[in-house]
Short mmCIF file of C-alpha atoms in Angstrom, two decimals:
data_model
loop_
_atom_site.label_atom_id
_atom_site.label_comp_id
_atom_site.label_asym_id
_atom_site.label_seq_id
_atom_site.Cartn_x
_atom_site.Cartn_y
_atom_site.Cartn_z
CA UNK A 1460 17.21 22.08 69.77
CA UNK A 1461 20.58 20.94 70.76
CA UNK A 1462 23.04 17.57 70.41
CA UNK A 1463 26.21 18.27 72.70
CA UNK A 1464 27.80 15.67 70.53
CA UNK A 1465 28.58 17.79 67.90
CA UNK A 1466 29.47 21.23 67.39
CA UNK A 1467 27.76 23.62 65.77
CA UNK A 1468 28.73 26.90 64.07
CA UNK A 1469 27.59 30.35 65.38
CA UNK A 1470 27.10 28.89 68.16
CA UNK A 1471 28.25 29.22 71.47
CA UNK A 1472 29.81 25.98 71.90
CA UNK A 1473 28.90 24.05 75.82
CA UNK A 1474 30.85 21.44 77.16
CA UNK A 1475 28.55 18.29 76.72
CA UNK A 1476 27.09 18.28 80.14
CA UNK A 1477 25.99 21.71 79.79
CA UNK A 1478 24.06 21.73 77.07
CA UNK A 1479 20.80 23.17 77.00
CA UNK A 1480 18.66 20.60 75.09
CA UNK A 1481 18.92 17.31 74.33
CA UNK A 1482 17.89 17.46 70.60
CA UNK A 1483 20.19 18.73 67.77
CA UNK A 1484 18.42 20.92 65.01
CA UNK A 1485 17.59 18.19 62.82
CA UNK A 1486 19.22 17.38 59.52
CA UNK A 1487 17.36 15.53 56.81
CA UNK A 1488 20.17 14.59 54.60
CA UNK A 1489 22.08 13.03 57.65
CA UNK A 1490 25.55 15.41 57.04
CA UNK A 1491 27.23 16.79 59.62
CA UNK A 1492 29.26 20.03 60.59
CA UNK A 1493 33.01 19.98 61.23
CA UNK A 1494 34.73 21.44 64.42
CA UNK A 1495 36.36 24.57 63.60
CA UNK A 1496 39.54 25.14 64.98
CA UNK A 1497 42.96 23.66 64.31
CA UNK A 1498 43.54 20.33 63.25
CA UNK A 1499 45.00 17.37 64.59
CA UNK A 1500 48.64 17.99 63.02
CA UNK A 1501 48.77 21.78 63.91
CA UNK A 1502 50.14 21.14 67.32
CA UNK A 1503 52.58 18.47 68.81
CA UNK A 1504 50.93 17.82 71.91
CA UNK A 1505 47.42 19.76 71.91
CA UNK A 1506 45.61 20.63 75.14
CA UNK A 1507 43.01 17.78 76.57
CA UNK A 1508 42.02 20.06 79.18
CA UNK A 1509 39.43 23.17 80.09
CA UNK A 1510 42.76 24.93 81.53
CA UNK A 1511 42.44 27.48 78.80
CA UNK A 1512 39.11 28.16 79.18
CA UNK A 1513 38.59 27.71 83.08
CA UNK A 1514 36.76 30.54 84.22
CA UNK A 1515 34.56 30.74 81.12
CA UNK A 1516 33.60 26.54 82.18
CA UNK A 1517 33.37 27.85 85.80
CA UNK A 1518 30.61 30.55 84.67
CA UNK A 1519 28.90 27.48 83.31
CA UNK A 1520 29.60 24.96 86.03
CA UNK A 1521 29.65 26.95 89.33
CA UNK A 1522 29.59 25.63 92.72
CA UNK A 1523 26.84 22.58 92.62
CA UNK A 1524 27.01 22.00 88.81
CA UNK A 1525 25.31 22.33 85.36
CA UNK A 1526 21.35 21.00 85.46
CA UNK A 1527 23.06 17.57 84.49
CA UNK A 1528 25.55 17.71 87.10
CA UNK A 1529 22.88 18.59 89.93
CA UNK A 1530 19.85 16.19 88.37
CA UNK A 1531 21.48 13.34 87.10
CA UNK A 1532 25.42 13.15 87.40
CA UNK A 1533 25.99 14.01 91.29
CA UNK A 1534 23.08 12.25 93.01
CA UNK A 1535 23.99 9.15 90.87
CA UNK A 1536 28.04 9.35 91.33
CA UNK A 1537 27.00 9.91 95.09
CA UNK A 1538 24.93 6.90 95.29
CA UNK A 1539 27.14 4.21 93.61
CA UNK A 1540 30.19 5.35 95.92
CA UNK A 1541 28.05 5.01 98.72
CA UNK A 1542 30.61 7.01 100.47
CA UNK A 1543 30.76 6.57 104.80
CA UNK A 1544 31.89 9.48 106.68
CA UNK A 1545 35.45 9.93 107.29
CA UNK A 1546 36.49 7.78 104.13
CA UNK A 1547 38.98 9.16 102.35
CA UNK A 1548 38.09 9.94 98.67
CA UNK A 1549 39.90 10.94 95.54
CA UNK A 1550 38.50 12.92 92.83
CA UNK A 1551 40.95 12.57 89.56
CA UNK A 1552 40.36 15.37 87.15
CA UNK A 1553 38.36 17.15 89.23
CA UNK A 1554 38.14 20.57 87.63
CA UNK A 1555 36.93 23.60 90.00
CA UNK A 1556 35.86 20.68 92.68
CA UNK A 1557 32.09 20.12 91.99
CA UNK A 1558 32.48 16.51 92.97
CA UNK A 1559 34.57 17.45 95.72
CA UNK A 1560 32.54 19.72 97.37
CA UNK A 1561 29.10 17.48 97.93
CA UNK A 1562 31.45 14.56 98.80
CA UNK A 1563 33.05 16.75 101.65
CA UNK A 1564 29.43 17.79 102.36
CA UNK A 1565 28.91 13.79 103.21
CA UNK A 1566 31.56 13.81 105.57
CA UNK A 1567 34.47 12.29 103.24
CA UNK A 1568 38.23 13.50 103.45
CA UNK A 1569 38.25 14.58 99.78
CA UNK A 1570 41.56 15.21 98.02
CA UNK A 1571 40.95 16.26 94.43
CA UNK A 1572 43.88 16.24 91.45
CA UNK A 1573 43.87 18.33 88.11
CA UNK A 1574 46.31 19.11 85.76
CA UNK A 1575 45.33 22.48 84.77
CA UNK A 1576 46.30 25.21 87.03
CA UNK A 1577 43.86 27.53 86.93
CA UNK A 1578 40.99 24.95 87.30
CA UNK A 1579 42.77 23.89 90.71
CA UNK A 1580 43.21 27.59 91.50
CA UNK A 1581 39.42 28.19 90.91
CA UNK A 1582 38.39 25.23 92.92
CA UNK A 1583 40.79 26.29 96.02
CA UNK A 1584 38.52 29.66 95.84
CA UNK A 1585 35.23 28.03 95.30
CA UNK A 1586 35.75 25.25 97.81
CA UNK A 1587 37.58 27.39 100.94
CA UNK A 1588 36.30 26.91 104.19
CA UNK A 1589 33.88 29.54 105.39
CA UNK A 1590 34.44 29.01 109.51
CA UNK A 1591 35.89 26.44 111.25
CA UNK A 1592 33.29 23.99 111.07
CA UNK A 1593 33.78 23.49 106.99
CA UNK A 1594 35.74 20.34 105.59
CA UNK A 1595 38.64 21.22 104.10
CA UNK A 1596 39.53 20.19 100.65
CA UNK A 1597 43.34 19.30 99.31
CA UNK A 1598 43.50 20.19 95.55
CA UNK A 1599 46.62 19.00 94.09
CA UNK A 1600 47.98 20.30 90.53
CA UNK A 1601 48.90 17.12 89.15
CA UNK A 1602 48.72 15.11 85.70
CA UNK A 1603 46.11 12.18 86.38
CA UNK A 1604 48.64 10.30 84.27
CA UNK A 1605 51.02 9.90 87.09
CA UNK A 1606 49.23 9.22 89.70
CA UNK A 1607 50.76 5.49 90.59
CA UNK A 1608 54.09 7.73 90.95
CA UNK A 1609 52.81 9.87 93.50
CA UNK A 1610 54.16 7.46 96.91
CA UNK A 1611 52.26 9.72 99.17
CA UNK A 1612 48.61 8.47 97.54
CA UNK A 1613 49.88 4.45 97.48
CA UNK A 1614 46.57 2.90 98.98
CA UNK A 1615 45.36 5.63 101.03
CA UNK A 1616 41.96 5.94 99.52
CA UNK A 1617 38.77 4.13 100.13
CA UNK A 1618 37.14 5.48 96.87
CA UNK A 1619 37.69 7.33 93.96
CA UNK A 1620 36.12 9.09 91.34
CA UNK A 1621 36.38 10.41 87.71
CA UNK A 1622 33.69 12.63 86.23
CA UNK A 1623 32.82 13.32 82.93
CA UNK A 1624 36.63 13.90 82.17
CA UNK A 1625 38.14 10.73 80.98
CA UNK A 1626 37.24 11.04 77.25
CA UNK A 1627 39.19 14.36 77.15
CA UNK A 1628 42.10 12.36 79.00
CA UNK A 1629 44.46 10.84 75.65
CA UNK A 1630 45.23 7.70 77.64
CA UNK A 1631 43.46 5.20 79.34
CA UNK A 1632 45.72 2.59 81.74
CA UNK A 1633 48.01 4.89 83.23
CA UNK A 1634 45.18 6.77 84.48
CA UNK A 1635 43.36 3.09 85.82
CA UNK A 1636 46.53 1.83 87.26
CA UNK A 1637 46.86 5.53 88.94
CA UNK A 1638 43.35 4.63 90.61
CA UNK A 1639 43.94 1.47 91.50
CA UNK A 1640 47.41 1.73 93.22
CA UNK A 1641 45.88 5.20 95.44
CA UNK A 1642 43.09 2.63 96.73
CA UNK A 1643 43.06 0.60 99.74
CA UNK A 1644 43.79 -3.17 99.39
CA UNK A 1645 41.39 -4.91 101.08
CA UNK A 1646 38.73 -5.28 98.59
CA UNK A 1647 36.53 -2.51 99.71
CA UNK A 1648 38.47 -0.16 97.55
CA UNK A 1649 36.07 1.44 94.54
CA UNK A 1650 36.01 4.08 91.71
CA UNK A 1651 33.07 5.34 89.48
CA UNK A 1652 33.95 6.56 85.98
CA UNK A 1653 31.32 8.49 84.46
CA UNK A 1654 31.80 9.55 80.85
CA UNK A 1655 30.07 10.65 77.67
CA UNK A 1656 27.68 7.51 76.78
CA UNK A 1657 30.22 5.71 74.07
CA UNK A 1658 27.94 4.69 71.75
CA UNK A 1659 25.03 7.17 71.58
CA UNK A 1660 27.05 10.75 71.81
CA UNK A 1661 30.22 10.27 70.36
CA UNK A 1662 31.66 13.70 68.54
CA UNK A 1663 30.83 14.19 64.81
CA UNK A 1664 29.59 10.18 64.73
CA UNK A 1665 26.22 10.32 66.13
CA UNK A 1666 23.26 12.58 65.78
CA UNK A 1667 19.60 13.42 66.46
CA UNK A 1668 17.23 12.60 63.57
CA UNK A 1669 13.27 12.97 62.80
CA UNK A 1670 11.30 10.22 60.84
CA UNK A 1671 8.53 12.05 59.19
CA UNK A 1672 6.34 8.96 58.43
CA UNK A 1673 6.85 7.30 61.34
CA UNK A 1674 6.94 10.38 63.50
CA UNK A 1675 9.75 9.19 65.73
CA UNK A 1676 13.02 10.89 67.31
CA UNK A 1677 15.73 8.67 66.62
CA UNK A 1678 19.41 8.84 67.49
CA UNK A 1679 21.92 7.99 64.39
CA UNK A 1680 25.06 6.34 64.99
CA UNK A 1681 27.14 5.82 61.90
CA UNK A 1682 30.76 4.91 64.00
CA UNK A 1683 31.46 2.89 67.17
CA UNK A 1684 34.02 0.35 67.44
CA UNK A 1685 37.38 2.30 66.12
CA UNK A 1686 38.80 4.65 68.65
CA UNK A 1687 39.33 7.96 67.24
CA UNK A 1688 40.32 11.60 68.68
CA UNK A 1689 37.96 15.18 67.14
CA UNK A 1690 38.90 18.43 68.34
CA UNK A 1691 36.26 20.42 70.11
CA UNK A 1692 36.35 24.18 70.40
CA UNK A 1693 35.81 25.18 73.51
CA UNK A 1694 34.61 28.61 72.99
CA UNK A 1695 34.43 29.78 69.61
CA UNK A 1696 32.67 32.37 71.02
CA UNK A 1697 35.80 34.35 71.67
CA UNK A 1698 38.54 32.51 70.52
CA UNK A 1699 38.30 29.33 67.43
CA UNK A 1700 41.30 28.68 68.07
CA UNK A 1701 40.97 27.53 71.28
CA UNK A 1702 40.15 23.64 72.03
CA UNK A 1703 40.54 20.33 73.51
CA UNK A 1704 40.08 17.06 72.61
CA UNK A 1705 37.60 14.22 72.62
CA UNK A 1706 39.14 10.39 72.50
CA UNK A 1707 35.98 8.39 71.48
CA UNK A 1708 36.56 4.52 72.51
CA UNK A 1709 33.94 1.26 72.59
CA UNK A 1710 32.67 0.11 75.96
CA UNK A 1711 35.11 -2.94 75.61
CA UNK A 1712 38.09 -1.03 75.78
CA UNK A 1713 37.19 0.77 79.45
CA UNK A 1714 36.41 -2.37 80.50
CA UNK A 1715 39.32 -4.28 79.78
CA UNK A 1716 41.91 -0.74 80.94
CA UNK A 1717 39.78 -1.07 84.37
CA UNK A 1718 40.68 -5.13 84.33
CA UNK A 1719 44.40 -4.48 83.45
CA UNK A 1720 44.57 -2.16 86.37
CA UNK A 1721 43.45 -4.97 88.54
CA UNK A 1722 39.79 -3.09 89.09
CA UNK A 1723 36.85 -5.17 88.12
CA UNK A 1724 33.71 -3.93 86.98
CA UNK A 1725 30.67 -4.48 89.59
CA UNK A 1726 28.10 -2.16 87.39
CA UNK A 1727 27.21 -0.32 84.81
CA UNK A 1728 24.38 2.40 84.60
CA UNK A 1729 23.04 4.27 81.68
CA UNK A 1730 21.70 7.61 82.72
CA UNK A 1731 19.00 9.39 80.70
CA UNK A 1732 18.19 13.04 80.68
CA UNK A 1733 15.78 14.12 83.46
CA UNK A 1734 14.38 16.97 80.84
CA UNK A 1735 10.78 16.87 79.79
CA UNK A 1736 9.10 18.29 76.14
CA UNK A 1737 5.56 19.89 77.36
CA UNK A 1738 4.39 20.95 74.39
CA UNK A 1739 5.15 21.45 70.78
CA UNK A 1740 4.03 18.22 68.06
CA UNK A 1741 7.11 16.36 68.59
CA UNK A 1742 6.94 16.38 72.20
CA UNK A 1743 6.06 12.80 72.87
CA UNK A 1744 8.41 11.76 70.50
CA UNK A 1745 11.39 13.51 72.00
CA UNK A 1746 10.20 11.98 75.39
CA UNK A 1747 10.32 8.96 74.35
CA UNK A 1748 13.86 9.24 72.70
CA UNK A 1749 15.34 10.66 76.23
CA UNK A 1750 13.95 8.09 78.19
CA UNK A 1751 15.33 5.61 74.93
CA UNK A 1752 18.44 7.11 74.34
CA UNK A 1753 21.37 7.39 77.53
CA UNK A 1754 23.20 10.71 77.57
CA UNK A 1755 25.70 9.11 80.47
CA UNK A 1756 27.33 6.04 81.16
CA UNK A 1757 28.54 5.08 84.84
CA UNK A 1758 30.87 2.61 85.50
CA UNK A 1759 31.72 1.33 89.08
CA UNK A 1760 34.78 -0.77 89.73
CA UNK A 1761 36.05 -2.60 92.61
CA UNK A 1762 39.73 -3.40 93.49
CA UNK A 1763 40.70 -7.10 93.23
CA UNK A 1764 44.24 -7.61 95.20
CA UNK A 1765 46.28 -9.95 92.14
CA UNK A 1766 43.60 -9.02 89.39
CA UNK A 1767 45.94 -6.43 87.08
CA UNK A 1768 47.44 -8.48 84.16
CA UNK A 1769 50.22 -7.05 82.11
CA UNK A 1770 48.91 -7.09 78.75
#
């Protein structure tokens, strides 16, 4: 069994929503593996995207989406937009346009922004109009960072969206005030975050254990509250070397970025996996723990007009 929280060795390493299991091969003395790769002082600026490894995470991803995209991410991102047709919707760090493509499916004018080429360059393919009757998607290669600099967005859309990217993302209020300034400013203007549950799957901090006595799957978490960055290979497969990072931070500190950017938060969800143990003698146990344990945290935000303080 599987944790995508932490890496392991010899193996071929998934992005965290494409992991295969939900369990991690268990432990007993409670150490962990270290991420192979470089470290943190062997680069200047080190990659926090999948640009290096696009088509490899487009094998994985496809055109609807890993099992967690298609049972749990999408219909629940879908749902707490609440998206009407002909809204105009912006998908930040949208990879090869997943997101993009069931939103267009619901009748939204979807413009989706990535800053690694050849994930833009794969969505353009994946996402092209078949006759005249598809939508038609605008990718834009563009650092989410700077999106409050970009005049053309400046309150243009009704919602926007930011999936399962914005732990790999080294910066948190540029990419909030980027949001808030592209959305309309009459308070029906909304985003949904959805990240890497904070506190239960947080790299090389958290990880599945088994009591014996007490026959229970439990999840350990031995760090929360201090932000902190781990390097995660991306495909050690092929390549170590090659890998992005992870920027763990507490559930307080997305809340206040979304505040600061004058967005405040209306909900938050806390999605468990929809997979199922039918047989083995830990199965009940490891049911239990999914429907226990969140994989996925959703956050929806709403745009006050004169909320965004300074600080």
């Amino acid at each position: 069994m599987e944790d995508s929280s932490r890496p392991q060795r010899r193996r071929r390493r998934l992005p965290p929503e494409a992991a295969k299991s939900d369990f991690a091969a268990r432990n007993p003395d409670g150490t962990r593996k270290q991420p192979g790769g470089p470290s943190a002082r062997s680069q200047q600026r080190p990659p926090t995207d999948w640009g290096p490894v696009a088509e490899w995470y487009d094998e994985l991803v496809g055109d609807e989406g890993s099992e967690y995209h298609r049972e749990v991410i999408l219909p629940g991102v879908l749902r707490m937009l609440s998206i009407h047709k002909g809204e105009r919707v912006l998908d930040v760090a949208c990879g090869q346009g997943v997101l993009c493509r069931q939103l267009a499916a619901k009748g939204a004018n979807v413009t989706g922004v990535d800053a690694a080429r050849a994930l833009i360059d794969l969505a353009k393919k994946r996402s092209a109009p078949r006759d005249e009757d598809d939508p038609t998607i605008d990718f834009r290669l563009l650092d989410v960072r700077t999106l409050v600099n970009v005049a053309e967005f400046k309150e243009q859309f009704h919602a926007a969206a930011c999936i399962l990217a914005i732990q790999n993302i080294d910066t948190l209020r540029p990419v909030f005030d980027g949001m808030a300034a592209s959305l309309v400013n009459d308070g029906a203007g909304r985003v949904v975050i959805v990240l890497n549950h904070p506190a239960y799957r947080s790299p090389q901090a958290t990880s599945w254990g088994w009591d014996e006595r007490a026959k229970v799957q439990y999840r350990r978490v031995d760090r929360y509250l201090l932000p902190r960055k781990h390097p995660i290979v991306t495909h050690p497969g092929k390549d170590p070397t090659r890998y992005t990072w992870s920027f763990h931070r507490p559930l307080g500190t997305y809340v206040k970025a979304l505040r600061q950017a004058g967005l405040l938060v209306e909900a938050i969800e806390e999605w468990a996996s929809h997979k199922h143990s039918d047989s083995g003698p830990r199965a009940k146990a490891e049911n239990d723990a999914r429907k226990e344990i969140p994989l996925f945290m959703a956050i929806k935000a709403r745009k006050v007009p004169g909320l965004g303080v300074s600080a």
